[in-house]
Amino acid sequence: MSLFDKIQATASFIKGKIKNQPDTGIILGSGLGGLIDMIEKETEIPYSEIPNFPLSTVQGHDGKLVFGKIGSRNVILMAGRFHYYEGYNMQEVTFPVRVMKALGVETLFVSNASGGTNPTFKIGDLMIINDHINLFPEHPLRGHNDERLGTRFPDMSAAYDKGLIALAKEIAAERNLEVREGVYTGLQGPTFETPSEYRWLYRNGGDAVGMSTVPEVIVARHGDMKVFAISVITDLGVTEVPVTITHQEVLEAANAAAPKMASLVATIIERM
Ligand code: HPA
């Protein structure tokens, strides 16, 4: 079956289970579950029931689609994403974004936990992503291009929607919520970076680093969706003394910052 036919099959399975066609998609990062509670829930579908969906394997990821409302928007939320380091190929990692597009999603919100490479950052900061650097070893659009899904050579000069970034900053200012803005570098992982890699990433224009987001954003832009993405800075690799990081610490820091991130994203969705 072609990728296009697989997407259609999965989308029509989902359409049979939901009341309202979603217009807004959300991908939740590690430890950032709080946004689920801001949805007036209508339907949940575990990934294990969805044809063509891979299964999520990482601790801290539930593995289900949640449908419902935030304000007047119909949202589809992915609780648990597929990471390249888990062994999925890029087509699998980004498949849910294709399905969102086929269901009618026009705007995609992406969140993640990331390491701060910018030395002015603190643990728990929120960083609005205004651009990315793609250092993944495989590209999600490599191979045959189906024009029904998007153009062969997508423009990436404004991947992160400027209007949504401005709205996010306006809402943050109203609340006296400090937000950072910067560039996210996407790497395959699963090792966290060495001190030299952190330094190198910062010198080369990255403010935060993580193992997700970039593939999904590329595919969303291929499908001409608007994108807003935000990082919670869960650890820093920029001190003079090398610091050790564990997945547990990343999850705890993400959990602590999740409520302010969730409330910011929910308000953007209500007001956009
Ligand atoms: N690198 C460093 N720190 C992190 C990452 C990463 O990929 N993800 C979350 N914290």
PDB file of C-alpha atoms and ligand atoms in Angstrom:
ATOM      1  CA  MET A   1       0.000   0.000   0.000  1.00  0.00           C
ATOM      2  CA  SER A   2       1.299   3.496  -0.804  1.00  0.00           C
ATOM      3  CA  LEU A   3       1.889   5.977   2.007  1.00  0.00           C
ATOM      4  CA  PHE A   4      -1.047   8.002   0.697  1.00  0.00           C
ATOM      5  CA  ASP A   5      -3.405   5.005   0.862  1.00  0.00           C
ATOM      6  CA  LYS A   6      -2.190   4.102   4.360  1.00  0.00           C
ATOM      7  CA  ILE A   7      -2.869   7.647   5.566  1.00  0.00           C
ATOM      8  CA  GLN A   8      -6.354   7.556   4.046  1.00  0.00           C
ATOM      9  CA  ALA A   9      -7.119   4.164   5.606  1.00  0.00           C
ATOM     10  CA  THR A  10      -6.022   5.319   9.056  1.00  0.00           C
ATOM     11  CA  ALA A  11      -7.878   8.626   8.739  1.00  0.00           C
ATOM     12  CA  SER A  12     -11.108   6.916   7.733  1.00  0.00           C
ATOM     13  CA  PHE A  13     -10.829   4.469  10.659  1.00  0.00           C
ATOM     14  CA  ILE A  14     -10.485   7.464  13.003  1.00  0.00           C
ATOM     15  CA  LYS A  15     -13.314   9.412  11.334  1.00  0.00           C
ATOM     16  CA  GLY A  16     -15.601   6.514  12.181  1.00  0.00           C
ATOM     17  CA  LYS A  17     -14.867   6.990  15.891  1.00  0.00           C
ATOM     18  CA  ILE A  18     -15.057  10.773  16.353  1.00  0.00           C
ATOM     19  CA  LYS A  19     -17.865  13.340  16.428  1.00  0.00           C
ATOM     20  CA  ASN A  20     -16.115  16.443  15.141  1.00  0.00           C
ATOM     21  CA  GLN A  21     -13.420  16.882  12.531  1.00  0.00           C
ATOM     22  CA  PRO A  22     -10.312  18.301  14.277  1.00  0.00           C
ATOM     23  CA  ASP A  23      -8.825  21.583  13.035  1.00  0.00           C
ATOM     24  CA  THR A  24      -5.982  21.799  15.570  1.00  0.00           C
ATOM     25  CA  GLY A  25      -3.341  19.170  16.369  1.00  0.00           C
ATOM     26  CA  ILE A  26      -1.191  18.891  19.476  1.00  0.00           C
ATOM     27  CA  ILE A  27       1.837  16.664  20.036  1.00  0.00           C
ATOM     28  CA  LEU A  28       2.821  16.303  23.682  1.00  0.00           C
ATOM     29  CA  GLY A  29       6.429  15.932  24.731  1.00  0.00           C
ATOM     30  CA  SER A  30       7.910  13.846  27.550  1.00  0.00           C
ATOM     31  CA  GLY A  31       6.375  14.680  30.914  1.00  0.00           C
ATOM     32  CA  LEU A  32       4.110  17.369  29.451  1.00  0.00           C
ATOM     33  CA  GLY A  33       0.790  15.586  29.957  1.00  0.00           C
ATOM     34  CA  GLY A  34      -0.907  18.591  31.634  1.00  0.00           C
ATOM     35  CA  LEU A  35      -2.478  19.797  28.406  1.00  0.00           C
ATOM     36  CA  ILE A  36      -4.667  16.683  28.256  1.00  0.00           C
ATOM     37  CA  ASP A  37      -6.626  18.013  31.237  1.00  0.00           C
ATOM     38  CA  MET A  38      -7.385  21.280  29.457  1.00  0.00           C
ATOM     39  CA  ILE A  39      -9.373  19.444  26.790  1.00  0.00           C
ATOM     40  CA  GLU A  40     -13.102  18.924  27.077  1.00  0.00           C
ATOM     41  CA  LYS A  41     -12.731  15.291  26.114  1.00  0.00           C
ATOM     42  CA  GLU A  42     -14.969  13.513  23.614  1.00  0.00           C
ATOM     43  CA  THR A  43     -13.072  10.424  22.487  1.00  0.00           C
ATOM     44  CA  GLU A  44      -9.814   8.603  23.204  1.00  0.00           C
ATOM     45  CA  ILE A  45      -8.221   6.001  20.961  1.00  0.00           C
ATOM     46  CA  PRO A  46      -5.180   3.999  22.145  1.00  0.00           C
ATOM     47  CA  TYR A  47      -2.475   3.745  19.500  1.00  0.00           C
ATOM     48  CA  SER A  48      -2.684  -0.037  19.760  1.00  0.00           C
ATOM     49  CA  GLU A  49      -6.163   0.085  18.146  1.00  0.00           C
ATOM     50  CA  ILE A  50      -5.224   2.341  15.248  1.00  0.00           C
ATOM     51  CA  PRO A  51      -4.316   0.679  11.959  1.00  0.00           C
ATOM     52  CA  ASN A  52      -0.805   1.548  10.701  1.00  0.00           C
ATOM     53  CA  PHE A  53       0.180   3.312  13.953  1.00  0.00           C
ATOM     54  CA  PRO A  54       3.456   2.243  15.594  1.00  0.00           C
ATOM     55  CA  LEU A  55       3.431   1.555  19.355  1.00  0.00           C
ATOM     56  CA  SER A  56       4.998   4.020  21.793  1.00  0.00           C
ATOM     57  CA  THR A  57       7.722   2.474  23.958  1.00  0.00           C
ATOM     58  CA  VAL A  58       9.144   5.226  26.170  1.00  0.00           C
ATOM     59  CA  GLN A  59       8.368   5.756  29.829  1.00  0.00           C
ATOM     60  CA  GLY A  60       6.325   8.924  30.343  1.00  0.00           C
ATOM     61  CA  HIS A  61       4.348   8.479  27.114  1.00  0.00           C
ATOM     62  CA  ASP A  62       0.804   7.168  27.241  1.00  0.00           C
ATOM     63  CA  GLY A  63       0.265   6.261  23.634  1.00  0.00           C
ATOM     64  CA  LYS A  64      -3.206   7.464  22.728  1.00  0.00           C
ATOM     65  CA  LEU A  65      -5.034  10.019  20.631  1.00  0.00           C
ATOM     66  CA  VAL A  66      -7.360  12.312  22.547  1.00  0.00           C
ATOM     67  CA  PHE A  67     -10.160  14.216  20.798  1.00  0.00           C
ATOM     68  CA  GLY A  68     -12.192  17.086  22.201  1.00  0.00           C
ATOM     69  CA  LYS A  69     -12.499  20.822  22.486  1.00  0.00           C
ATOM     70  CA  ILE A  70     -10.329  23.681  23.686  1.00  0.00           C
ATOM     71  CA  GLY A  71     -12.535  26.770  23.432  1.00  0.00           C
ATOM     72  CA  SER A  72     -14.273  26.571  20.070  1.00  0.00           C
ATOM     73  CA  ARG A  73     -11.480  24.510  18.474  1.00  0.00           C
ATOM     74  CA  ASN A  74     -11.733  20.816  17.808  1.00  0.00           C
ATOM     75  CA  VAL A  75      -8.424  19.300  18.784  1.00  0.00           C
ATOM     76  CA  ILE A  76      -6.635  16.023  18.250  1.00  0.00           C
ATOM     77  CA  LEU A  77      -3.876  15.443  20.781  1.00  0.00           C
ATOM     78  CA  MET A  78      -1.117  12.857  20.592  1.00  0.00           C
ATOM     79  CA  ALA A  79      -0.218  11.695  24.080  1.00  0.00           C
ATOM     80  CA  GLY A  80       3.089  10.009  23.345  1.00  0.00           C
ATOM     81  CA  ARG A  81       5.104  10.494  20.192  1.00  0.00           C
ATOM     82  CA  PHE A  82       7.360   8.225  18.168  1.00  0.00           C
ATOM     83  CA  HIS A  83      11.059   8.971  18.387  1.00  0.00           C
ATOM     84  CA  TYR A  84      13.640   8.095  15.778  1.00  0.00           C
ATOM     85  CA  TYR A  85      15.959   6.694  18.478  1.00  0.00           C
ATOM     86  CA  GLU A  86      13.353   4.050  19.326  1.00  0.00           C
ATOM     87  CA  GLY A  87      14.077   2.483  15.958  1.00  0.00           C
ATOM     88  CA  TYR A  88      11.167   3.781  13.907  1.00  0.00           C
ATOM     89  CA  ASN A  89      12.002   5.116  10.490  1.00  0.00           C
ATOM     90  CA  MET A  90      11.170   8.721   9.655  1.00  0.00           C
ATOM     91  CA  GLN A  91       8.016   7.743   7.795  1.00  0.00           C
ATOM     92  CA  GLU A  92       6.754   6.054  10.979  1.00  0.00           C
ATOM     93  CA  VAL A  93       7.853   8.924  13.234  1.00  0.00           C
ATOM     94  CA  THR A  94       5.868  11.413  11.162  1.00  0.00           C
ATOM     95  CA  PHE A  95       2.908   9.234  10.153  1.00  0.00           C
ATOM     96  CA  PRO A  96       0.543  10.695  12.797  1.00  0.00           C
ATOM     97  CA  VAL A  97       1.161  14.198  11.428  1.00  0.00           C
ATOM     98  CA  ARG A  98       0.119  12.983   7.976  1.00  0.00           C
ATOM     99  CA  VAL A  99      -3.025  11.495   9.488  1.00  0.00           C
ATOM    100  CA  MET A 100      -3.814  14.755  11.316  1.00  0.00           C
ATOM    101  CA  LYS A 101      -3.573  16.597   8.012  1.00  0.00           C
ATOM    102  CA  ALA A 102      -5.882  14.061   6.352  1.00  0.00           C
ATOM    103  CA  LEU A 103      -8.395  14.572   9.194  1.00  0.00           C
ATOM    104  CA  GLY A 104      -8.503  18.315   8.522  1.00  0.00           C
ATOM    105  CA  VAL A 105      -5.909  19.744  10.921  1.00  0.00           C
ATOM    106  CA  GLU A 106      -4.601  23.125   9.774  1.00  0.00           C
ATOM    107  CA  THR A 107      -2.512  24.185  12.763  1.00  0.00           C
ATOM    108  CA  LEU A 108      -0.093  21.967  14.665  1.00  0.00           C
ATOM    109  CA  PHE A 109       1.225  22.614  18.190  1.00  0.00           C
ATOM    110  CA  VAL A 110       4.336  20.690  19.151  1.00  0.00           C
ATOM    111  CA  SER A 111       5.914  20.498  22.590  1.00  0.00           C
ATOM    112  CA  ASN A 112       9.050  18.871  23.895  1.00  0.00           C
ATOM    113  CA  ALA A 113      11.495  18.651  26.762  1.00  0.00           C
ATOM    114  CA  SER A 114      14.908  19.869  25.729  1.00  0.00           C
ATOM    115  CA  GLY A 115      18.357  20.629  27.018  1.00  0.00           C
ATOM    116  CA  GLY A 116      19.435  24.260  27.189  1.00  0.00           C
ATOM    117  CA  THR A 117      22.591  25.087  25.239  1.00  0.00           C
ATOM    118  CA  ASN A 118      22.089  28.843  25.632  1.00  0.00           C
ATOM    119  CA  PRO A 119      24.012  29.748  28.822  1.00  0.00           C
ATOM    120  CA  THR A 120      21.400  32.342  29.855  1.00  0.00           C
ATOM    121  CA  PHE A 121      18.694  29.690  30.152  1.00  0.00           C
ATOM    122  CA  LYS A 122      17.466  28.163  33.416  1.00  0.00           C
ATOM    123  CA  ILE A 123      15.854  24.822  34.164  1.00  0.00           C
ATOM    124  CA  GLY A 124      12.067  25.163  33.837  1.00  0.00           C
ATOM    125  CA  ASP A 125      12.211  27.960  31.238  1.00  0.00           C
ATOM    126  CA  LEU A 126       9.773  27.864  28.350  1.00  0.00           C
ATOM    127  CA  MET A 127      11.339  28.502  24.944  1.00  0.00           C
ATOM    128  CA  ILE A 128       9.192  29.344  21.948  1.00  0.00           C
ATOM    129  CA  ILE A 129      10.905  27.720  18.977  1.00  0.00           C
ATOM    130  CA  ASN A 130      11.402  30.254  16.184  1.00  0.00           C
ATOM    131  CA  ASP A 131      13.577  28.077  13.964  1.00  0.00           C
ATOM    132  CA  HIS A 132      15.359  24.751  13.971  1.00  0.00           C
ATOM    133  CA  ILE A 133      18.572  23.093  12.868  1.00  0.00           C
ATOM    134  CA  ASN A 134      18.040  19.595  11.544  1.00  0.00           C
ATOM    135  CA  LEU A 135      20.886  17.254  12.484  1.00  0.00           C
ATOM    136  CA  PHE A 136      18.932  14.000  12.192  1.00  0.00           C
ATOM    137  CA  PRO A 137      20.721  11.485   9.975  1.00  0.00           C
ATOM    138  CA  GLU A 138      17.602  10.646   7.939  1.00  0.00           C
ATOM    139  CA  HIS A 139      15.157  13.068   6.332  1.00  0.00           C
ATOM    140  CA  PRO A 140      11.402  12.434   6.575  1.00  0.00           C
ATOM    141  CA  LEU A 141      10.868  13.537   2.958  1.00  0.00           C
ATOM    142  CA  ARG A 142      13.653  11.431   1.450  1.00  0.00           C
ATOM    143  CA  GLY A 143      12.456   9.217  -1.373  1.00  0.00           C
ATOM    144  CA  HIS A 144       9.509   9.358  -3.747  1.00  0.00           C
ATOM    145  CA  ASN A 145       7.451  12.524  -3.330  1.00  0.00           C
ATOM    146  CA  ASP A 146       3.680  12.121  -3.596  1.00  0.00           C
ATOM    147  CA  GLU A 147       2.441  15.516  -4.797  1.00  0.00           C
ATOM    148  CA  ARG A 148      -0.907  14.859  -3.106  1.00  0.00           C
ATOM    149  CA  LEU A 149       0.941  15.200   0.221  1.00  0.00           C
ATOM    150  CA  GLY A 150       3.089  18.207  -0.638  1.00  0.00           C
ATOM    151  CA  THR A 151       5.697  19.683  -2.899  1.00  0.00           C
ATOM    152  CA  ARG A 152       9.099  18.072  -3.641  1.00  0.00           C
ATOM    153  CA  PHE A 153      11.177  20.972  -2.273  1.00  0.00           C
ATOM    154  CA  PRO A 154       9.290  22.643   0.576  1.00  0.00           C
ATOM    155  CA  ASP A 155      10.269  26.134   1.666  1.00  0.00           C
ATOM    156  CA  MET A 156      11.547  26.265   5.259  1.00  0.00           C
ATOM    157  CA  SER A 157      12.268  29.989   5.535  1.00  0.00           C
ATOM    158  CA  ALA A 158       9.390  30.493   7.984  1.00  0.00           C
ATOM    159  CA  ALA A 159       8.596  27.064   9.366  1.00  0.00           C
ATOM    160  CA  TYR A 160       7.358  28.432  12.705  1.00  0.00           C
ATOM    161  CA  ASP A 161       4.348  30.698  12.278  1.00  0.00           C
ATOM    162  CA  LYS A 162       5.210  34.322  13.103  1.00  0.00           C
ATOM    163  CA  GLY A 163       1.612  35.240  13.920  1.00  0.00           C
ATOM    164  CA  LEU A 164       1.331  32.448  16.497  1.00  0.00           C
ATOM    165  CA  ILE A 165       4.712  33.377  18.009  1.00  0.00           C
ATOM    166  CA  ALA A 166       3.525  36.992  18.372  1.00  0.00           C
ATOM    167  CA  LEU A 167       0.256  35.843  19.969  1.00  0.00           C
ATOM    168  CA  ALA A 168       2.151  33.584  22.399  1.00  0.00           C
ATOM    169  CA  LYS A 169       4.398  36.472  23.447  1.00  0.00           C
ATOM    170  CA  GLU A 170       1.397  38.756  23.894  1.00  0.00           C
ATOM    171  CA  ILE A 171      -0.335  36.222  26.175  1.00  0.00           C
ATOM    172  CA  ALA A 172       2.877  35.613  28.132  1.00  0.00           C
ATOM    173  CA  ALA A 173       3.347  39.376  28.630  1.00  0.00           C
ATOM    174  CA  GLU A 174      -0.232  39.750  29.925  1.00  0.00           C
ATOM    175  CA  ARG A 175       0.531  37.099  32.541  1.00  0.00           C
ATOM    176  CA  ASN A 176       4.005  38.278  33.438  1.00  0.00           C
ATOM    177  CA  LEU A 177       5.164  34.872  32.308  1.00  0.00           C
ATOM    178  CA  GLU A 178       8.779  34.887  31.224  1.00  0.00           C
ATOM    179  CA  VAL A 179       9.276  33.101  27.904  1.00  0.00           C
ATOM    180  CA  ARG A 180      12.430  32.626  25.900  1.00  0.00           C
ATOM    181  CA  GLU A 181      12.600  32.375  22.164  1.00  0.00           C
ATOM    182  CA  GLY A 182      15.208  30.502  20.200  1.00  0.00           C
ATOM    183  CA  VAL A 183      16.498  27.835  17.883  1.00  0.00           C
ATOM    184  CA  TYR A 184      15.965  24.118  18.535  1.00  0.00           C
ATOM    185  CA  THR A 185      18.543  21.648  17.281  1.00  0.00           C
ATOM    186  CA  GLY A 186      17.195  18.167  16.594  1.00  0.00           C
ATOM    187  CA  LEU A 187      19.547  15.213  17.064  1.00  0.00           C
ATOM    188  CA  GLN A 188      18.843  11.496  16.933  1.00  0.00           C
ATOM    189  CA  GLY A 189      19.953  10.630  20.499  1.00  0.00           C
ATOM    190  CA  PRO A 190      19.513   8.517  22.543  1.00  0.00           C
ATOM    191  CA  THR A 191      22.655   9.716  24.341  1.00  0.00           C
ATOM    192  CA  PHE A 192      22.440  13.146  25.888  1.00  0.00           C
ATOM    193  CA  GLU A 193      25.151  15.422  24.560  1.00  0.00           C
ATOM    194  CA  THR A 194      28.743  15.673  25.725  1.00  0.00           C
ATOM    195  CA  PRO A 195      29.906  19.040  27.140  1.00  0.00           C
ATOM    196  CA  SER A 196      31.784  19.654  23.873  1.00  0.00           C
ATOM    197  CA  GLU A 197      28.681  18.916  21.843  1.00  0.00           C
ATOM    198  CA  TYR A 198      26.657  21.373  23.938  1.00  0.00           C
ATOM    199  CA  ARG A 199      29.282  24.063  23.323  1.00  0.00           C
ATOM    200  CA  TRP A 200      29.429  23.250  19.632  1.00  0.00           C
ATOM    201  CA  LEU A 201      25.642  23.376  19.297  1.00  0.00           C
ATOM    202  CA  TYR A 202      25.444  26.778  20.988  1.00  0.00           C
ATOM    203  CA  ARG A 203      28.288  28.238  18.931  1.00  0.00           C
ATOM    204  CA  ASN A 204      26.530  27.022  15.824  1.00  0.00           C
ATOM    205  CA  GLY A 205      23.269  28.785  16.583  1.00  0.00           C
ATOM    206  CA  GLY A 206      21.275  26.362  18.736  1.00  0.00           C
ATOM    207  CA  ASP A 207      19.655  27.491  21.984  1.00  0.00           C
ATOM    208  CA  ALA A 208      18.112  24.155  22.929  1.00  0.00           C
ATOM    209  CA  VAL A 209      18.647  20.557  21.906  1.00  0.00           C
ATOM    210  CA  GLY A 210      16.399  17.539  21.781  1.00  0.00           C
ATOM    211  CA  MET A 211      15.521  14.288  20.045  1.00  0.00           C
ATOM    212  CA  SER A 212      12.158  15.095  18.490  1.00  0.00           C
ATOM    213  CA  THR A 213      10.037  17.836  16.903  1.00  0.00           C
ATOM    214  CA  VAL A 214      12.104  18.548  13.772  1.00  0.00           C
ATOM    215  CA  PRO A 215      10.768  15.569  11.757  1.00  0.00           C
ATOM    216  CA  GLU A 216       7.153  16.335  12.692  1.00  0.00           C
ATOM    217  CA  VAL A 217       7.548  20.022  11.850  1.00  0.00           C
ATOM    218  CA  ILE A 218       9.090  19.223   8.473  1.00  0.00           C
ATOM    219  CA  VAL A 219       6.183  16.964   7.583  1.00  0.00           C
ATOM    220  CA  ALA A 220       3.636  19.487   8.846  1.00  0.00           C
ATOM    221  CA  ARG A 221       5.194  22.137   6.604  1.00  0.00           C
ATOM    222  CA  HIS A 222       5.239  19.672   3.712  1.00  0.00           C
ATOM    223  CA  GLY A 223       1.485  19.429   4.267  1.00  0.00           C
ATOM    224  CA  ASP A 224       1.234  23.235   4.495  1.00  0.00           C
ATOM    225  CA  MET A 225       0.099  23.244   8.126  1.00  0.00           C
ATOM    226  CA  LYS A 226       0.830  26.210  10.384  1.00  0.00           C
ATOM    227  CA  VAL A 227       3.225  25.270  13.191  1.00  0.00           C
ATOM    228  CA  PHE A 228       3.788  26.511  16.732  1.00  0.00           C
ATOM    229  CA  ALA A 229       6.391  24.724  18.848  1.00  0.00           C
ATOM    230  CA  ILE A 230       7.584  25.156  22.393  1.00  0.00           C
ATOM    231  CA  SER A 231      10.314  23.593  24.556  1.00  0.00           C
ATOM    232  CA  VAL A 232      10.522  23.176  28.275  1.00  0.00           C
ATOM    233  CA  ILE A 233      14.182  23.451  29.253  1.00  0.00           C
ATOM    234  CA  THR A 234      14.688  20.471  31.531  1.00  0.00           C
ATOM    235  CA  ASP A 235      18.466  20.488  31.961  1.00  0.00           C
ATOM    236  CA  LEU A 236      21.526  22.517  31.054  1.00  0.00           C
ATOM    237  CA  GLY A 237      24.755  21.346  29.553  1.00  0.00           C
ATOM    238  CA  VAL A 238      26.445  24.692  29.648  1.00  0.00           C
ATOM    239  CA  THR A 239      27.973  25.018  33.088  1.00  0.00           C
ATOM    240  CA  GLU A 240      31.725  24.868  33.595  1.00  0.00           C
ATOM    241  CA  VAL A 241      31.336  21.591  35.435  1.00  0.00           C
ATOM    242  CA  PRO A 242      29.867  18.835  33.273  1.00  0.00           C
ATOM    243  CA  VAL A 243      26.486  17.843  34.686  1.00  0.00           C
ATOM    244  CA  THR A 244      25.001  14.409  34.427  1.00  0.00           C
ATOM    245  CA  ILE A 245      21.447  14.067  33.159  1.00  0.00           C
ATOM    246  CA  THR A 246      18.992  11.229  33.645  1.00  0.00           C
ATOM    247  CA  HIS A 247      15.706  10.613  31.871  1.00  0.00           C
ATOM    248  CA  GLN A 248      14.045  10.753  35.305  1.00  0.00           C
ATOM    249  CA  GLU A 249      15.357  14.301  35.913  1.00  0.00           C
ATOM    250  CA  VAL A 250      14.150  15.370  32.487  1.00  0.00           C
ATOM    251  CA  LEU A 251      10.664  14.025  33.238  1.00  0.00           C
ATOM    252  CA  GLU A 252      10.554  15.688  36.659  1.00  0.00           C
ATOM    253  CA  ALA A 253      11.606  19.088  35.295  1.00  0.00           C
ATOM    254  CA  ALA A 254       9.096  18.749  32.453  1.00  0.00           C
ATOM    255  CA  ASN A 255       6.321  17.838  34.888  1.00  0.00           C
ATOM    256  CA  ALA A 256       7.113  20.869  37.033  1.00  0.00           C
ATOM    257  CA  ALA A 257       6.901  23.288  34.092  1.00  0.00           C
ATOM    258  CA  ALA A 258       4.026  21.525  32.308  1.00  0.00           C
ATOM    259  CA  PRO A 259       1.150  23.555  33.836  1.00  0.00           C
ATOM    260  CA  LYS A 260       2.442  26.951  32.616  1.00  0.00           C
ATOM    261  CA  MET A 261       3.190  25.514  29.182  1.00  0.00           C
ATOM    262  CA  ALA A 262      -0.240  23.872  29.000  1.00  0.00           C
ATOM    263  CA  SER A 263      -2.060  27.007  29.991  1.00  0.00           C
ATOM    264  CA  LEU A 264      -0.110  29.124  27.484  1.00  0.00           C
ATOM    265  CA  VAL A 265      -0.795  26.725  24.608  1.00  0.00           C
ATOM    266  CA  ALA A 266      -4.472  26.356  25.520  1.00  0.00           C
ATOM    267  CA  THR A 267      -4.906  30.136  25.525  1.00  0.00           C
ATOM    268  CA  ILE A 268      -3.206  30.485  22.128  1.00  0.00           C
ATOM    269  CA  ILE A 269      -5.615  27.868  20.770  1.00  0.00           C
ATOM    270  CA  GLU A 270      -8.616  29.675  22.227  1.00  0.00           C
ATOM    271  CA  ARG A 271      -7.554  33.030  20.833  1.00  0.00           C
ATOM    272  CA  MET A 272      -6.040  32.219  17.439  1.00  0.00           C
TER     273      MET A 272
HETATM  274  N1  HPA B   1      19.555  16.590  25.129  1.00  0.00           N
HETATM  275  C1  HPA B   1      19.838  17.143  26.278  1.00  0.00           C
HETATM  276  N2  HPA B   1      18.963  17.355  27.211  1.00  0.00           N
HETATM  277  C2  HPA B   1      17.714  17.007  26.999  1.00  0.00           C
HETATM  278  C3  HPA B   1      17.342  16.426  25.817  1.00  0.00           C
HETATM  279  C4  HPA B   1      18.317  16.196  24.820  1.00  0.00           C
HETATM  280  O1  HPA B   1      18.044  15.661  23.744  1.00  0.00           O
HETATM  281  N3  HPA B   1      16.014  16.185  25.890  1.00  0.00           N
HETATM  282  C5  HPA B   1      15.608  16.620  27.091  1.00  0.00           C
HETATM  283  N4  HPA B   1      16.633  17.120  27.760  1.00  0.00           N
END
